[in-house]
Amino acid sequence: MDKMVVEGGVPLAGTVTVSGAKNAALPIVAAALLAEGDHVVRNVPDLADVRTMGRLLTHMACEVGRGQDRRTVTVRVPRTVKPEAPYDLVRTMRASVVVLGPLVARWGQARVSLPGGCAIGARPIDQHLKGLAALGAELTLQHGYVEARAPRGRLQGATFVFDGQTVTGTENVMMAAALAEGRTLLGNCAREPEVVDLAEALNGMGARVQGAGTAEIRIEGVERLRPLSHAVIPDRIEAGTLLVAGALPGNDVTVKGCELSHLEALLEKLQQAGASIAPVAGGLRVVGGGRPRPADVKTAPFPGFPTDMQAQMMVLLALADGSSVVTETVFENRYMHVLELRRLGADISVDGKVAVVKGVPTLSGAPVMASDLRASAALVLAGLAAQGTTEVRRVYHLDRGYERLEEKLVPLGARIRRVAA
Ligand code: EPZ
């Protein structure tokens, strides 16, 4: 099991390019199940989670390949698939649940393991199931699996309003509705850029999806879809993580390939914290300058401040000249990184959803343990800012969502290396 060793206190400077978005690539690759044939998805990051999705489709009798450029994924979907997502794969990646909608819509049945618990929260899938049931799917839970089937061989268009905004829930039901008979109206939908990218990929397959990116999505079901040919959007969370690195004191980083409109809530908070941000050709330049200023942050569904940036932003606020209040509203247990940041000398107290971050002048390096994907990215950032050596253990969490992050940071001057623990 690898660990990351970071020698901190070295100013970062230079340009780094963002990879494709994990959280768009996963549902888009799963959308291949909606149509027989040869699918091509470009700008796909080479990540552990994407490989897991590949193994899942292979288990269903699809042929999954990667192009020479390591950025193109090909999927050959045969005439018949094995519509099953086994526990051993689903337990390693909750997002596997997005195969459920395509399978029941295209093949009339599916057997998908319930995703287990998660470090950041309970994360039920009740909204996914309620949405599919609204489209006429019959669902039973047996032996840890969701057994789903379309009793009339095909799902039926319907109106469904999500109780709460859910990203993969919206994606699952939207994909199912693409092949349902008639019109579907979805309300209180997630508006994340990844939902929009999936809708565009579906429309490229011949689907008729309108309104993605708003709270209301309208889908006119079609008989069949043609194979995918789509390029995935840039990863706004990877971009955000690199922008926070640039906003740390003394740094000057240009992030290329990111989409400005996906980052507004984060950019506003980075500017409040004193970073100077300027658009440049093909990206954004962020300069950290001196000690950050405090800023209150409240996470919310898009276009609000992304929960997937909360931990990274907390690192910047931990060095601020004053106190900040961070409120996590999306997940009920997303402060695992706080205990580890305290080991580096941060002064953070947590009470339920609210964390009070009292800024300290410096952090000092120490061995720390990653608990989940974004927490691990925050610990790497904290190690870069801290004096001395930080060892981040369990970096397998990091590799789920960052494509060899250390290889992107070293050209900026970071002293970071991966070591087999
Ligand atoms: C997606 O997860 C992302 N994952 C997460 O990113 C991200 O944190 C999250 O959206 C919120 O932005 C992918 O896209 C693969 P939700 P998802 O359903 O879809 C509750 C990362 O770091 N809920 O929008 O699973 C749920 O418990 C990951 O890349 C229900 O109650 O999140 C949570 O509190 C981590 N019932 C809230 O809604 C449901 O049926 C939002 O969850 C579904 C969700």
Coordinates of N, CA and C and ligand atoms in Angstrom, one line a residue, residues 22-23 26-27 94-95 120 122-128 165-169 171 192 236 307-308 330-332 334 373-374, ligand 1:
K22 N -13.9 12.5 -13.6 CA -14.3 11.2 -13.1 C -15.8 11.0 -13.0
N23 N -16.4 12.1 -12.4 CA -17.8 12.0 -12.1 C -18.7 12.2 -13.4
L26 N -17.8 8.2 -15.4 CA -18.4 7.0 -14.9 C -19.8 6.8 -15.4
P27 N -20.8 7.7 -15.3 CA -22.1 7.5 -15.8 C -22.1 7.4 -17.4
R94 N -19.2 3.0 -5.1 CA -20.7 3.2 -5.0 C -21.3 3.6 -6.3
A95 N -20.5 4.4 -7.1 CA -21.0 4.9 -8.4 C -21.5 3.8 -9.3
I120 N -18.2 8.9 4.3 CA -18.7 10.3 4.4 C -20.2 10.4 4.7
A122 N -24.3 8.0 5.1 CA -25.1 6.8 4.9 C -25.3 6.5 3.4
R123 N -25.5 7.5 2.7 CA -25.7 7.5 1.2 C -26.7 6.5 0.7
P124 N -27.9 6.5 1.1 CA -28.9 5.6 0.6 C -29.2 5.8 -0.9
I125 N -29.9 4.9 -1.6 CA -30.2 5.1 -3.0 C -31.7 5.1 -3.2
D126 N -32.5 5.4 -2.1 CA -33.9 5.4 -2.2 C -34.5 6.2 -3.3
Q127 N -33.9 7.3 -3.6 CA -34.4 8.2 -4.7 C -34.2 7.5 -6.1
H128 N -33.1 6.8 -6.2 CA -32.9 6.1 -7.5 C -34.0 5.1 -7.7
Q165 N -32.0 16.7 -4.0 CA -31.2 16.6 -5.2 C -30.2 15.5 -5.0
T166 N -30.1 14.7 -6.0 CA -29.1 13.6 -6.0 C -28.5 13.5 -7.4
V167 N -27.2 13.6 -7.5 CA -26.4 13.6 -8.8 C -26.6 12.2 -9.5
T168 N -26.2 11.1 -8.9 CA -26.3 9.9 -9.6 C -27.7 9.4 -9.7
G169 N -28.6 9.8 -8.7 CA -30.0 9.5 -8.8 C -30.6 10.1 -10.1
E171 N -28.9 11.0 -12.7 CA -28.3 10.4 -13.9 C -29.0 9.0 -14.2
E192 N -25.7 19.5 -11.6 CA -24.2 19.5 -11.7 C -23.8 19.4 -13.2
R236 N -13.7 19.4 -12.7 CA -13.8 20.6 -12.0 C -13.3 20.4 -10.5
T307 N -19.3 20.1 -2.2 CA -18.9 19.4 -1.0 C -17.5 18.7 -1.3
D308 N -17.3 18.4 -2.6 CA -16.0 17.7 -2.9 C -14.8 18.6 -2.8
V330 N -24.2 18.7 2.6 CA -24.6 17.6 1.7 C -24.4 16.2 2.3
F331 N -23.3 16.0 3.0 CA -23.0 14.7 3.6 C -22.9 14.9 5.2
E332 N -23.4 13.9 5.9 CA -23.5 14.0 7.3 C -22.2 13.7 8.1
R334 N -18.6 14.3 6.8 CA -17.5 14.6 5.9 C -16.5 15.5 6.6
L373 N -11.5 9.9 -0.6 CA -10.8 10.5 -1.7 C -10.5 12.0 -1.5
R374 N -11.4 12.8 -1.2 CA -11.1 14.3 -1.1 C -10.3 14.6 0.2
Ligands
EPZ1 C1 -22.1 12.4 -6.4 O1 -22.3 11.3 -5.5 C2 -20.5 12.4 -6.6 N1 -20.1 11.1 -7.1 C3 -19.9 12.7 -5.3 O2 -18.5 12.8 -5.5 C4 -20.4 14.0 -4.8 O3 -19.8 14.2 -3.5 C5 -21.9 14.0 -4.7 O4 -22.5 13.7 -5.9 C6 -22.4 15.4 -4.3 O5 -22.0 16.3 -5.2 C7 -20.3 10.8 -8.4 O6 -20.8 11.5 -9.2 C8 -19.8 9.4 -8.9 P1 -25.9 12.5 -4.1 P2 -23.8 10.8 -5.3 O7 -26.8 11.4 -4.5 O8 -24.6 11.0 -6.5 C9 -28.5 11.8 -0.3 C10 -16.2 12.3 -5.2 O9 -15.4 12.7 -4.2 N2 -29.3 10.8 -1.1 O10 -26.0 13.7 -4.9 O11 -23.8 9.5 -4.6 C11 -27.1 11.4 0.0 O12 -27.0 10.6 1.1 C12 -17.6 11.8 -4.8 O13 -15.9 12.3 -6.3 C13 -30.4 10.2 -0.5 O14 -30.7 10.5 0.6 O15 -24.4 12.0 -4.2 C14 -26.4 12.8 0.2 O16 -26.6 13.2 1.5 C15 -17.8 11.7 -3.4 N3 -31.0 9.3 -1.3 C16 -27.2 13.7 -0.8 O17 -28.4 13.0 -1.0 C17 -30.6 9.0 -2.5 O18 -31.3 8.1 -3.2 C18 -26.4 14.0 -2.1 O19 -26.0 12.7 -2.6 C19 -29.5 9.6 -3.1 C20 -28.8 10.5 -2.3

